[in-house]
mmCIF file of C-alpha atoms in Angstrom:
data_model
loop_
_atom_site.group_PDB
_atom_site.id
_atom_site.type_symbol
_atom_site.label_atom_id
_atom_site.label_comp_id
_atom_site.label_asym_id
_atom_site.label_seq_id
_atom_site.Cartn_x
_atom_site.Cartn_y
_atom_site.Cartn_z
ATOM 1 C CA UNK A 1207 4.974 32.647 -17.372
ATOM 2 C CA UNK A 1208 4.188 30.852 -14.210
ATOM 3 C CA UNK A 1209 5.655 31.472 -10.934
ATOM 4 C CA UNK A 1210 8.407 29.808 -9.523
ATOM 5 C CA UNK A 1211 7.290 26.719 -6.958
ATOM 6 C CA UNK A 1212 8.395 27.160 -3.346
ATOM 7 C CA UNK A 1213 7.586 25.296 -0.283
ATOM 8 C CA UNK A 1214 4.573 27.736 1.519
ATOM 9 C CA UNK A 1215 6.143 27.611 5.050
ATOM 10 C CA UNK A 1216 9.331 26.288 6.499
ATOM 11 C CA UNK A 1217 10.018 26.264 10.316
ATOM 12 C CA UNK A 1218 13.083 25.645 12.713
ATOM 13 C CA UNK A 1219 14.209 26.233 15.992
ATOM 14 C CA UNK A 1220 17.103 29.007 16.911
ATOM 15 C CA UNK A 1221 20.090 27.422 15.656
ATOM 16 C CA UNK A 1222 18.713 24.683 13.240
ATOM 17 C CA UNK A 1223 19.653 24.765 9.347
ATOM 18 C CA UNK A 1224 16.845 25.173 6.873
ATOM 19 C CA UNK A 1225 16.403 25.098 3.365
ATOM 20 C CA UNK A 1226 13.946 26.283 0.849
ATOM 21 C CA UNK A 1227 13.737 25.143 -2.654
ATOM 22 C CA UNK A 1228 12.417 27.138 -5.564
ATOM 23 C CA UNK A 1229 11.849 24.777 -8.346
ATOM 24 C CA UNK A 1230 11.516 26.105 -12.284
ATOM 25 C CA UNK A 1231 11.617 24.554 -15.714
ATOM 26 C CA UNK A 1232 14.473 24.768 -17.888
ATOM 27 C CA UNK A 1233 12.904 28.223 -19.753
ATOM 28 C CA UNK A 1234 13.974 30.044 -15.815
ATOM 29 C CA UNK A 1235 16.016 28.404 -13.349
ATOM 30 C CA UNK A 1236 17.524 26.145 -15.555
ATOM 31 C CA UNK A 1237 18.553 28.172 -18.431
ATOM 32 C CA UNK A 1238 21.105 30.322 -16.722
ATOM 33 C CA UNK A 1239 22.834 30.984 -12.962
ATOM 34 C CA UNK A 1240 20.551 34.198 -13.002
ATOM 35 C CA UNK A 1241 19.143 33.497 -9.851
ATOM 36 C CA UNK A 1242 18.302 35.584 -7.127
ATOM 37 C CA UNK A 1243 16.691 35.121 -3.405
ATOM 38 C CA UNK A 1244 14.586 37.789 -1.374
ATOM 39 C CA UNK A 1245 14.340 38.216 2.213
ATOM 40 C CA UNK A 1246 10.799 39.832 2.957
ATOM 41 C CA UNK A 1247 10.060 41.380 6.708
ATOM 42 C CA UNK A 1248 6.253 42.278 7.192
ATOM 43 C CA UNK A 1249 5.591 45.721 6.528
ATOM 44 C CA UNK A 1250 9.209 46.450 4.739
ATOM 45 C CA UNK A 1251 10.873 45.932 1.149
ATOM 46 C CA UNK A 1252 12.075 42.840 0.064
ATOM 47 C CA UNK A 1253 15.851 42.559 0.679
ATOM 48 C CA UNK A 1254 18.854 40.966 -1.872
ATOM 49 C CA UNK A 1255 20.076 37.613 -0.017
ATOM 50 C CA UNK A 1256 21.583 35.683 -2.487
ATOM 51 C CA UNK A 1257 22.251 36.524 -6.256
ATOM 52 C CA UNK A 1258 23.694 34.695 -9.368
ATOM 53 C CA UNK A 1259 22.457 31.167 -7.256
ATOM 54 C CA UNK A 1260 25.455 31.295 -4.707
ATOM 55 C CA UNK A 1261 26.907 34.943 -4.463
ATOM 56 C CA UNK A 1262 26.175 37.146 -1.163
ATOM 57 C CA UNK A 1263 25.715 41.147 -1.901
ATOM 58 C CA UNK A 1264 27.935 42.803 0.967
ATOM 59 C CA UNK A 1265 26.640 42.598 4.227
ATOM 60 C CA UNK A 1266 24.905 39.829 4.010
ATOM 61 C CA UNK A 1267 25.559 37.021 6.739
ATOM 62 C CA UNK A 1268 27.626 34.554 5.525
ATOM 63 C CA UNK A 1269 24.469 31.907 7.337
ATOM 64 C CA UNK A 1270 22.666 32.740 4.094
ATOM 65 C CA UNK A 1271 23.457 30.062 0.918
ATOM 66 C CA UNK A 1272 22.547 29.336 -1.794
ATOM 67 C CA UNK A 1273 22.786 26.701 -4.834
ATOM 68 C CA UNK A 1274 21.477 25.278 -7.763
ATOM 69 C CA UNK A 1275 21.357 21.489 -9.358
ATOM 70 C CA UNK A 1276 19.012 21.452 -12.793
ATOM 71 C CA UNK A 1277 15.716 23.251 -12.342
ATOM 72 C CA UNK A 1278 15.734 23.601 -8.841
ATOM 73 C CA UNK A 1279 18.000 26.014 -6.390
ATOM 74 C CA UNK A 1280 17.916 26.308 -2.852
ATOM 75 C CA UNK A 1281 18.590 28.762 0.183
ATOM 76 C CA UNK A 1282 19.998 27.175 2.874
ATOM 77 C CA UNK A 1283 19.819 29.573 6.556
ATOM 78 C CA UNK A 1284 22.161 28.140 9.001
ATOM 79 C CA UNK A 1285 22.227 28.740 12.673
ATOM 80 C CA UNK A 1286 18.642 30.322 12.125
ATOM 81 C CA UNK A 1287 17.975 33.148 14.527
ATOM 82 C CA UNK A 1288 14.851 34.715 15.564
ATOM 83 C CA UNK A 1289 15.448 37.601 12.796
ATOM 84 C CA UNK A 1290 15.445 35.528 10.180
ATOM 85 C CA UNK A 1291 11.517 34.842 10.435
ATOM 86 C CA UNK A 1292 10.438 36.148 7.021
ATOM 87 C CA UNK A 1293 9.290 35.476 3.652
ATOM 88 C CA UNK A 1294 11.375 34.680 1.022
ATOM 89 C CA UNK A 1295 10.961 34.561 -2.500
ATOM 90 C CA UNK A 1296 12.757 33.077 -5.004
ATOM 91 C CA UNK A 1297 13.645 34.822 -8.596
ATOM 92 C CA UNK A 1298 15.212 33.981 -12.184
ATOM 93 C CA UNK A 1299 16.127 35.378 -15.392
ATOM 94 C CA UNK A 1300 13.519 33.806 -17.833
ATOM 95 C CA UNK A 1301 14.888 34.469 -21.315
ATOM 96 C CA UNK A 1302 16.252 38.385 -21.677
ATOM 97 C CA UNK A 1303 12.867 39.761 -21.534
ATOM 98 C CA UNK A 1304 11.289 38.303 -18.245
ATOM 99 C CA UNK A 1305 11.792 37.756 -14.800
ATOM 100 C CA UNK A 1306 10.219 35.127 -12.491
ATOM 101 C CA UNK A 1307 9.423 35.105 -9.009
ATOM 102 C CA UNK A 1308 8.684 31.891 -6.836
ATOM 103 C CA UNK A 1309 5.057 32.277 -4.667
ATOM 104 C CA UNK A 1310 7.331 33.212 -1.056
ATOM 105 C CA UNK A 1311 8.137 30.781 1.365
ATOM 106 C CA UNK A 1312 7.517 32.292 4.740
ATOM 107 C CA UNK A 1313 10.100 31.289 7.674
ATOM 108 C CA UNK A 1314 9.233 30.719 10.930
ATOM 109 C CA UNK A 1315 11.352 30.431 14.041
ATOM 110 C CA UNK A 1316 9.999 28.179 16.950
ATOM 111 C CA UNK B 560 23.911 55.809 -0.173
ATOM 112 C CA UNK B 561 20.954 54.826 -2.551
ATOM 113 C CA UNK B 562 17.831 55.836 -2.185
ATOM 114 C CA UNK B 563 14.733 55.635 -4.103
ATOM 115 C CA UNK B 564 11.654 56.900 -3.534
ATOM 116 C CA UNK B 565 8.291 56.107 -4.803
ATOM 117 C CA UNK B 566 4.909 58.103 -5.014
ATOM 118 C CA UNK B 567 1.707 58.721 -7.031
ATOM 119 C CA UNK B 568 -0.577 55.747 -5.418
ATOM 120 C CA UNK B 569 -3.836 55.968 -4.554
ATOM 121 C CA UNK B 570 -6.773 54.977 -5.322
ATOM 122 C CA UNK B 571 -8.076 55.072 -9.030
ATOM 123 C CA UNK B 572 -11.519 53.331 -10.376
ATOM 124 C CA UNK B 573 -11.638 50.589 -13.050
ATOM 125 C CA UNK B 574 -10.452 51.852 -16.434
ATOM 126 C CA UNK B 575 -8.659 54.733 -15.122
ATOM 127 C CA UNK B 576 -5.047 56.110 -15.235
ATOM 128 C CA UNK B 577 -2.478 56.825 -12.958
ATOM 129 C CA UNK B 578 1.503 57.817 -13.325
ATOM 130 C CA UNK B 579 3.892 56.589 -10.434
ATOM 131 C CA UNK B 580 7.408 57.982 -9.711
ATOM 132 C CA UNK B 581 10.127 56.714 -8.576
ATOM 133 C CA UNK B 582 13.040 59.721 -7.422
ATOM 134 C CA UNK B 583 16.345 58.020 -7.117
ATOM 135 C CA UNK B 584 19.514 59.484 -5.522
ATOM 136 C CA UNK B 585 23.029 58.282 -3.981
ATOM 137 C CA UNK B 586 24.231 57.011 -7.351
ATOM 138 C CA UNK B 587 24.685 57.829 -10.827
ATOM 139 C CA UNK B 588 21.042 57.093 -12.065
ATOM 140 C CA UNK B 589 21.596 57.214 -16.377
ATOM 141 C CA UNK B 590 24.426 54.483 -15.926
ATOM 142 C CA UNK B 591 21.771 51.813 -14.248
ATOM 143 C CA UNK B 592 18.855 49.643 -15.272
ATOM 144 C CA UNK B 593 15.874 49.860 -13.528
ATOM 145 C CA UNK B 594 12.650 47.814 -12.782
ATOM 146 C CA UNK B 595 9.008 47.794 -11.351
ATOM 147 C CA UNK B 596 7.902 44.653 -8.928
ATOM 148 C CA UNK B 597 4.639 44.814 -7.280
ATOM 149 C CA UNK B 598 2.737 42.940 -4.447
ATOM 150 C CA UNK B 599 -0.830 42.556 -3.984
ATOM 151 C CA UNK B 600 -2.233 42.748 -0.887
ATOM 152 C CA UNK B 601 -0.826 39.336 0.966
ATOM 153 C CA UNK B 602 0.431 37.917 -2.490
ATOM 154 C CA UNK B 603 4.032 37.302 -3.604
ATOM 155 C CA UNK B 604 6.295 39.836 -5.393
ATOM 156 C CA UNK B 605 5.087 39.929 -9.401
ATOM 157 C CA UNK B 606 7.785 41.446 -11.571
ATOM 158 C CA UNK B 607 6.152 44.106 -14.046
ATOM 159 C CA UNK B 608 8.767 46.106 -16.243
ATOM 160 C CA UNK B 609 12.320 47.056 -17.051
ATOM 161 C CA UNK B 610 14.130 49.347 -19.056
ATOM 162 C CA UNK B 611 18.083 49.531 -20.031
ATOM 163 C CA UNK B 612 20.265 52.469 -18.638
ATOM 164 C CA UNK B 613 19.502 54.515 -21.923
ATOM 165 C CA UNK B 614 16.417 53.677 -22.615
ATOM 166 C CA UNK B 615 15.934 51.874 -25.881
ATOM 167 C CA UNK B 616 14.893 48.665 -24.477
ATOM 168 C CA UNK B 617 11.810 48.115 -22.246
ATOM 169 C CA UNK B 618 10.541 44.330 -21.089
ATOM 170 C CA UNK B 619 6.991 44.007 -19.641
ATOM 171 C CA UNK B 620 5.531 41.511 -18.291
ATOM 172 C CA UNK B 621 2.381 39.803 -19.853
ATOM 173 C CA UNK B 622 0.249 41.215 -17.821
ATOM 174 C CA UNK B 623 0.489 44.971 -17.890
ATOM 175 C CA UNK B 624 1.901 44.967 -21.409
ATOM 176 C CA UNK B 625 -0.598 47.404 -23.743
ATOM 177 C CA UNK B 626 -1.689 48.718 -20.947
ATOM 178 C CA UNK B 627 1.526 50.091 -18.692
ATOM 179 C CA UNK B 628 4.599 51.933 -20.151
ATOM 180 C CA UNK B 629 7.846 52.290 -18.547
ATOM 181 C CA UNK B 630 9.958 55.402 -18.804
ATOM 182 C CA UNK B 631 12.603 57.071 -17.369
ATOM 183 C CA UNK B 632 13.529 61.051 -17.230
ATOM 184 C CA UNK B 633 17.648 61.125 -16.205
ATOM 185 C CA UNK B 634 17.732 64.687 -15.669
ATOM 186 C CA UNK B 635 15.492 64.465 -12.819
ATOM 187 C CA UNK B 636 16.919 61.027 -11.639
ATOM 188 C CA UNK B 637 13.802 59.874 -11.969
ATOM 189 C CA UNK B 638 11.716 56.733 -13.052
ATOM 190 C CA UNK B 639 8.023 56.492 -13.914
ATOM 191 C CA UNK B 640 4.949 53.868 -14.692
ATOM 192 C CA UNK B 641 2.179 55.231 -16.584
ATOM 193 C CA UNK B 642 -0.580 53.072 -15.562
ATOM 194 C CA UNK B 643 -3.563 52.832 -17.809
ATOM 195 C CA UNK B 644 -7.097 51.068 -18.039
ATOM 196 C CA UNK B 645 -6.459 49.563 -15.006
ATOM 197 C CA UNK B 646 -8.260 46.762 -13.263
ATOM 198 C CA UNK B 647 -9.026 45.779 -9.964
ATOM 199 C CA UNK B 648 -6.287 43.010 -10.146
ATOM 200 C CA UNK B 649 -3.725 45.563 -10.321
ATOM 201 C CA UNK B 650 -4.262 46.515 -6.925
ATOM 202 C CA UNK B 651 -0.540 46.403 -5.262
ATOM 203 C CA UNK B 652 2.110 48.067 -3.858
ATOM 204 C CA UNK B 653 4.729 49.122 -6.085
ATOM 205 C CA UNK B 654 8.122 49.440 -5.814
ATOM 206 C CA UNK B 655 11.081 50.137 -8.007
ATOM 207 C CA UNK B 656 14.360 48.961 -8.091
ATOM 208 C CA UNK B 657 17.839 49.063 -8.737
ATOM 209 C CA UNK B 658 19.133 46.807 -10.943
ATOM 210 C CA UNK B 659 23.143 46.849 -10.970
ATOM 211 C CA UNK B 660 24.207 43.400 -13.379
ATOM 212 C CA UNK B 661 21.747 41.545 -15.227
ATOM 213 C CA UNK B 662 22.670 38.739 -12.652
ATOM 214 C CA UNK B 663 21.573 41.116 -9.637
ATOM 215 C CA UNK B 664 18.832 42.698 -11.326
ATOM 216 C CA UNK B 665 16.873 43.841 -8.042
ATOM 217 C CA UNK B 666 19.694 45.095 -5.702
ATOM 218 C CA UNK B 667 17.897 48.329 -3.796
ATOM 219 C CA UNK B 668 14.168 48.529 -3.625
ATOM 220 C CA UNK B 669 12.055 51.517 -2.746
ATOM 221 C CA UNK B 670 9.616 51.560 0.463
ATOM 222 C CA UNK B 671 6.609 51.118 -2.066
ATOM 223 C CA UNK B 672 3.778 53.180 -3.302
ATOM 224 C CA UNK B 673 0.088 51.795 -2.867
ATOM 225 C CA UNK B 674 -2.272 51.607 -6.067
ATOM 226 C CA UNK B 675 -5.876 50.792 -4.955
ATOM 227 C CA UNK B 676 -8.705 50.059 -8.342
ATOM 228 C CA UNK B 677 -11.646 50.325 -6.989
ATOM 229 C CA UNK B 678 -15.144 51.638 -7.468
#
């Protein structure tokens, strides 16, 4: 199974909107709305963002979204603030057996 | 609140074994799902194994499965790997996780436990 295909670095300045796309085939991101995004500080565990493409776990800032249109879904950071410079990967639910991860997109604030 | 904790790295030569742990607390541990991720040094996150709240089902991924078994111990709250005849490419840091509906299968993580195959 081949990893999910995200962009390797995206950058903005404080306050800009980004968005990162994590592109699949229709065996991962486009069999189901099992998708999942990651927020990844250096040095720490990754962190639940986004889950079932658009759904925010409690707590999370309501700047964080995310979608989904065929094989390809998206994270979109609004208002971007300094703390938001991270990696982020990408994830789906390929099949009932497998899970997927995209290669990380790492976020940079200018 | 949830915690989970893993240990057992280190550093192991080619061909060798090694058993992590993962101690979980803060919820009811037999009533959840759980998984292994890992992360080579400066790589992505690389999903590796899951097994259902009562353990009759286990996943692995393609490339661990012969060699890594999943298991789980819910009288201890407690989640293990056994890693055998490893290889250098299984160098990572490994964490566990949480997984609380198939459609949020990785919702807490542990800090990670370092597995090293070298000579």
């Amino acid at each position: 199974q081949s990893a999910l295909t995200q962009p390797a670095s995206v950058s903005g300045s404080p306050g800009q909107s980004i968005t990162i796309s994590c592109t699949g085939t229709s065996s991962d991101v486009g069999a189901n709305n099992a998708v999942s995004w990651y927020q990844q500080h250096a040095g720490k565990a990754p962190k639940v963002i986004i889950y079932e493409v658009s759904e925010r776990p409690s707590g999370v800032s309501a700047r964080f979204s995310g979608s989904k249109s065929g094989h390809t879904a998206s994270l979109t950071i609004s208002g971007l603030q300094a703390e938001d410079e991270a990696e982020y990967y990408c994830c789906a639910h390929a099949g009932i057996n497998h899970w997927v991860f995209g290669g990380g997109t790492k976020v940079s604030v200018l | 609140q949830v915690q989970l904790v893993e240990s057992g790295g280190g550093v192991v030569q080619p061909g060798g074994s090694l058993r992590l742990s993962c101690a979980a607390s803060g919820f009811t541990f037999s009533n959840y799902a759980m998984h292994w991720v890992r992360q080579a040094p400066g790589k992505g996150l690389e999903w590796v194994a899951f097994i259902r709240s009562d353990a009759t089902i286990e996943y692995y991924a393609a490339s661990v499965k012969g060699r890594f078994t999943i298991s789980r111990d819910d009288s201890k709250n407690t989640l293990y790997m056994h890693m055998h005849s490893l290889r250098s490419e299984d160098t990572a840091v490994y964490y566990c996780a949480k997984e609380t509906t198939p459609r949020l299968p990785f919702d807490d993580w542990g800090q990670g436990t370092l597995v090293t195959v070298s000579s």
